[in-house]
Short mmCIF file of C-alpha atoms and ligand atoms in Angstrom, two decimals:
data_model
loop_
_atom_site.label_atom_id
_atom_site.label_comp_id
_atom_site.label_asym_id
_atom_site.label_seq_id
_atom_site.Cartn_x
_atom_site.Cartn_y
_atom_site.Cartn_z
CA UNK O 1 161.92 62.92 -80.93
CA UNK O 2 164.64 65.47 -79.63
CA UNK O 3 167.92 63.83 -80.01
CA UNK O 4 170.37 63.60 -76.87
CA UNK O 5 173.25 66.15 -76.64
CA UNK O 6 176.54 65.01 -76.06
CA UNK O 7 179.83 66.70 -75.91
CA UNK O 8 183.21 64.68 -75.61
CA UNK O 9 186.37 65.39 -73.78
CA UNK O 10 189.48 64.74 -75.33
CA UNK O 11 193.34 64.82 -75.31
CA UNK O 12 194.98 62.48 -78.14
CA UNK O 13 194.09 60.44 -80.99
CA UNK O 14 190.30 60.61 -80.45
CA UNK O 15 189.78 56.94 -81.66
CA UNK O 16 186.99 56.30 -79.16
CA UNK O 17 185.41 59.69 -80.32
CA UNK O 18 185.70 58.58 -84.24
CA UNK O 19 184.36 55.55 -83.28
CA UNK O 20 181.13 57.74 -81.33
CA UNK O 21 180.55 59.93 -84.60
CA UNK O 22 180.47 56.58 -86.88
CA UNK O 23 178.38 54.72 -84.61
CA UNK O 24 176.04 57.63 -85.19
CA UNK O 25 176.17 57.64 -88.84
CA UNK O 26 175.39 53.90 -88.36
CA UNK O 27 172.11 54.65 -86.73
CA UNK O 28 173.12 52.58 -83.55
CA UNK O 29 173.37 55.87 -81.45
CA UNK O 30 170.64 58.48 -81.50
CA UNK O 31 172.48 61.47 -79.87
CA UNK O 32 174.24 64.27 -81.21
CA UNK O 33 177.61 65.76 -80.46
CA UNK O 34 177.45 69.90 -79.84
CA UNK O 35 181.11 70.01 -78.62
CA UNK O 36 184.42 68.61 -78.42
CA UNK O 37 186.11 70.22 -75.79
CA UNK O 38 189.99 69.59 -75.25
CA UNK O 39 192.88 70.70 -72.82
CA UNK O 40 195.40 69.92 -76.17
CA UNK O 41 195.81 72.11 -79.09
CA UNK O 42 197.41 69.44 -80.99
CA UNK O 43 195.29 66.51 -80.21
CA UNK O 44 194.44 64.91 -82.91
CA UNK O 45 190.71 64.09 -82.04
CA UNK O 46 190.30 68.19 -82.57
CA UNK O 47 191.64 67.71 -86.48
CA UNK O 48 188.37 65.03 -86.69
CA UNK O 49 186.00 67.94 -85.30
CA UNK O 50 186.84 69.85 -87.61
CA UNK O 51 186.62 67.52 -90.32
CA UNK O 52 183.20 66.86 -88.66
CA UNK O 53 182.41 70.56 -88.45
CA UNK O 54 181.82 69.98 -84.80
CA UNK O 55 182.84 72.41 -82.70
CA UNK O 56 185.91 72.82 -80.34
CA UNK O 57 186.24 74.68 -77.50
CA UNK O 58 190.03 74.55 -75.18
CA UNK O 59 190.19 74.80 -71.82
CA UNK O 60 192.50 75.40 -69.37
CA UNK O 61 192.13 77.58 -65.95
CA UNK O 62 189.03 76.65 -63.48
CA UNK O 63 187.39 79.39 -65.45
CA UNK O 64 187.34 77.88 -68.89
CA UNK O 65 185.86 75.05 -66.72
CA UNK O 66 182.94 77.25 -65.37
CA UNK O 67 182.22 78.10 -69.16
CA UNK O 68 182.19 74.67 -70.41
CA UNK O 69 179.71 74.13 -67.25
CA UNK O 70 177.51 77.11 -68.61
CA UNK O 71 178.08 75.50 -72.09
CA UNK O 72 176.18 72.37 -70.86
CA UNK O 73 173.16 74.04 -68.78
CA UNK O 74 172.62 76.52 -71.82
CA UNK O 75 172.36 74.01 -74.20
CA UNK O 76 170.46 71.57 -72.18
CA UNK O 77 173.44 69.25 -72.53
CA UNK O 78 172.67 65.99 -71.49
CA UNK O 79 176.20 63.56 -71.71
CA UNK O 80 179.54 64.39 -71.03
CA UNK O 81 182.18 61.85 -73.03
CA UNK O 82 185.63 61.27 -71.98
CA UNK O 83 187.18 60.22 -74.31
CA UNK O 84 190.29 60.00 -73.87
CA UNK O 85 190.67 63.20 -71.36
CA UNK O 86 194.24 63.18 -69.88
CA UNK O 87 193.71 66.10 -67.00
CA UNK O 88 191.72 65.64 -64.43
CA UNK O 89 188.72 67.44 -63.94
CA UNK O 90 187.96 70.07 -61.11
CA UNK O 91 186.23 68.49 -58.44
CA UNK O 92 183.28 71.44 -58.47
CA UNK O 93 182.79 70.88 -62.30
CA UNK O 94 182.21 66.83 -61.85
CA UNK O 95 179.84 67.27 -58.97
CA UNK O 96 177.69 70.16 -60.54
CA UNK O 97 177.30 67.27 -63.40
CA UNK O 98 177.11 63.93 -61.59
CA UNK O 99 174.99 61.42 -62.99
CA UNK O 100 175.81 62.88 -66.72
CA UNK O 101 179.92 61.98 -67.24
CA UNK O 102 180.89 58.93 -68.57
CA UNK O 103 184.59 57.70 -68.63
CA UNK O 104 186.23 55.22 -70.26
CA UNK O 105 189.48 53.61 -68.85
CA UNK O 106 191.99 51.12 -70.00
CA UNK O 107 192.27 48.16 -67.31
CA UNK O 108 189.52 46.26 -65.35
CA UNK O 109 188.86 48.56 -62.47
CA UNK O 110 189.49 48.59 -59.80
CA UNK O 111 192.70 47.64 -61.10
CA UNK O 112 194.90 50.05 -62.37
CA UNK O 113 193.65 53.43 -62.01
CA UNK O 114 195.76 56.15 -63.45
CA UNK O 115 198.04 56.03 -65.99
CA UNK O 116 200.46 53.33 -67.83
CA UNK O 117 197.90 50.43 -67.56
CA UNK O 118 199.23 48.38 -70.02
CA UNK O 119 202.93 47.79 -68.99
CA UNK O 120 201.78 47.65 -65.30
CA UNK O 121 199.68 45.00 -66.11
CA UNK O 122 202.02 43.32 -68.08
CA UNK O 123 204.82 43.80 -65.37
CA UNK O 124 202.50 42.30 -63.00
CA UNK O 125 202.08 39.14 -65.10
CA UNK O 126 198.37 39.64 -65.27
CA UNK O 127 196.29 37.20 -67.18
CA UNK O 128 193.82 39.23 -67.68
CA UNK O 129 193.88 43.24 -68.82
CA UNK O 130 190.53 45.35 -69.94
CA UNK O 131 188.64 47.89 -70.29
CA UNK O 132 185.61 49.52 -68.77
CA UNK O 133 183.76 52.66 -68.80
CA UNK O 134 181.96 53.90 -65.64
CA UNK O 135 180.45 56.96 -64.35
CA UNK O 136 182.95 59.93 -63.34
CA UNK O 137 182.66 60.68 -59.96
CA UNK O 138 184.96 63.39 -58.31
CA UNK O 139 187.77 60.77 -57.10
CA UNK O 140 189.97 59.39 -59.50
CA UNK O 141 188.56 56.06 -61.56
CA UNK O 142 186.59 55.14 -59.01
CA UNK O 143 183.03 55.91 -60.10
CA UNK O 144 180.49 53.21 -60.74
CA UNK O 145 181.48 50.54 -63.49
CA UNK O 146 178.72 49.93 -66.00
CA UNK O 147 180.33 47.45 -68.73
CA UNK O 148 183.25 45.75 -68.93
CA UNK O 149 185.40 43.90 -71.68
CA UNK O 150 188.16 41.42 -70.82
CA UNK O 151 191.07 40.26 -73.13
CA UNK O 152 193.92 37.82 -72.09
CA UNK O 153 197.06 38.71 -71.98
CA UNK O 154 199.73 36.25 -74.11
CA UNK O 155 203.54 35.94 -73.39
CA UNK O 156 204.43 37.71 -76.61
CA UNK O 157 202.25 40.51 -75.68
CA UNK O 158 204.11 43.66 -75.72
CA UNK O 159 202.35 47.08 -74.67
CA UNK O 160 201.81 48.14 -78.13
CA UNK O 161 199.76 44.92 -78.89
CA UNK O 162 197.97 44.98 -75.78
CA UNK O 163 196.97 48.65 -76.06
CA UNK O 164 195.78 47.65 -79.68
CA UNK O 165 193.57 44.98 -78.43
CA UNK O 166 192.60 47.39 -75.87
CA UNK O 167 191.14 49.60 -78.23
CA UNK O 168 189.37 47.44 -80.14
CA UNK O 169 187.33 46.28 -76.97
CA UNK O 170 187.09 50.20 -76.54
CA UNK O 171 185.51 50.68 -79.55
CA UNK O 172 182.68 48.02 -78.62
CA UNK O 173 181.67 48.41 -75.01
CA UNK O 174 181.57 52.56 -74.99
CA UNK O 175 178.81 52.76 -77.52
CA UNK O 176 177.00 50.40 -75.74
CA UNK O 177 177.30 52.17 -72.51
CA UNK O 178 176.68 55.83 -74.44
CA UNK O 179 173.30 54.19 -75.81
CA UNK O 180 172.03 52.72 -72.50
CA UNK O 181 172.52 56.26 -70.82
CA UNK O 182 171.06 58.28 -73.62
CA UNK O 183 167.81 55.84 -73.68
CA UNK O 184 167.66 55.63 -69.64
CA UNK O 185 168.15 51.98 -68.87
CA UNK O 186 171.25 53.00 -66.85
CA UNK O 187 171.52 55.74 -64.09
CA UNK O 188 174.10 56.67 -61.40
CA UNK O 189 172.85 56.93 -57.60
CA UNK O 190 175.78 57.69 -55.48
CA UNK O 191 178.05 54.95 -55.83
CA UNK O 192 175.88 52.74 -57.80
CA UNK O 193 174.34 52.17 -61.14
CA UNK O 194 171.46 51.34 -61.74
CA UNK O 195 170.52 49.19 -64.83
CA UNK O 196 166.63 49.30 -65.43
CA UNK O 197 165.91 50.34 -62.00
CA UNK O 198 168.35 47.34 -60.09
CA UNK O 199 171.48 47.89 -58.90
CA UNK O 200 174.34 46.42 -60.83
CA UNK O 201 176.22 44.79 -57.79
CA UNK O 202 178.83 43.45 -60.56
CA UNK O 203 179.71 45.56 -64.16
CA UNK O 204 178.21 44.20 -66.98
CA UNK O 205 180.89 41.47 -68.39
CA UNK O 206 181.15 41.97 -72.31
CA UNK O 207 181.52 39.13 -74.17
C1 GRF D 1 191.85 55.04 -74.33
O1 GRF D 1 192.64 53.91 -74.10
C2 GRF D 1 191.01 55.34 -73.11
O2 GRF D 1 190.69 54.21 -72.36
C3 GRF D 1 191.90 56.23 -72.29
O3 GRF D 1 192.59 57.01 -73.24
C4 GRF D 1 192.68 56.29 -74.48
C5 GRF D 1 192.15 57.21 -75.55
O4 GRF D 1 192.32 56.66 -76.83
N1 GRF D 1 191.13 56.98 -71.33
P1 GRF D 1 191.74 57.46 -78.09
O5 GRF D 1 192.29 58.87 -78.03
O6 GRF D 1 190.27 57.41 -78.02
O7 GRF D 1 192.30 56.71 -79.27
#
């Protein structure tokens, strides 16, 4: 069976994408990763490529964009990972690949799109804080959720421990989410997903 390609999209650490490559190793993911592509020449996540011998490619101008989208139709590419992907991406490159990138962002959207989730939600007093990973769509964190995780939030939480626990529901919901798309039980449809053909009206809640 031909495996599903994959590239990621990354900025930092690459956690998320360490934790992609070793649930492949596992045998819980059948897809491959062609690329890592990055907008950072000292993220960290490119040091794992390497150490992967996946390959890296950098971009920068709208160009480097087009090439990347070339990248994807030449290779018959058929996810898109952020993981982790700081910049934003061009509005023409998302739509030419809707229904294909998958985010994943640290708070329970709607709440808390953009950046510094964890001491916003902490500053806010939240009792709850999350993550989830949706579908990219070309405005901001506001594609399609698929799955959620939830984790409270205690007094003595500072943002450090919070991000921590963050992670660690990262690290269990995105492979989940990566494996529904690569075996088709999930699709986007405009604003929607669809999980086996119904429309998730609520994001999966992971437990
Ligand atoms: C994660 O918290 C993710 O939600 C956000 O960026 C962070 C990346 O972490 N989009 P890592 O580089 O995968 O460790």
């Amino acid at each position: 069976m031909r495996k599903v390609k994959s590239i990621v999209f990354l900025s930092g650490n690459g956690s998320n994408f360490q934790n992609i490559i070793d649930n492949i190793k596992s045998g819980f993911l059948h897809i491959e990763i062609l690329s890592v592509v990055s907008n950072n020449k000292n993220a960290y996540g490119l040091e794992r490529a390497k150490k992967e011998k996946i390959k890296t490619i950098m971009v920068n101008s709208d160009n480097d964009y087009n090439n990347v989208t070339e990248y994807i139709i030449t290779n018959s590419v058929d996810i898109v990972i952020l993981a982790g992907y700081m910049k934003i991406l061009p509005k023409s490159f998302v739509n030419k690949h809707i229904g294909k990138i998958l985010n994943i962002h640290p708070s329970l959207l709607p709440k808390y799109k953009g950046l510094n989730t964890h001491s916003r939600a902490i500053k806010d007093k939240e009792k709850y804080h999350g993550a989830s990973v949706h579908f990219v769509t070309p405005d901001l964190d506001n594609g399609p959720v698929i799955i959620q995780g939830k984790v409270e939030i205690k007094n003595s939480d500072t943002k450090d421990i919070l991000e921590e626990k963050i992670h660690k529901i990262e690290h269990e919901i995105y492979p989940l989410a990566i494996k529904w798309l690569s075996e088709k039980f999930i699709k986007q449809e405009n604003d929607k997903c669809l999980f086996n053909n119904e429309v998730l009206t609520t994001p999966i809640e992971h437990i």
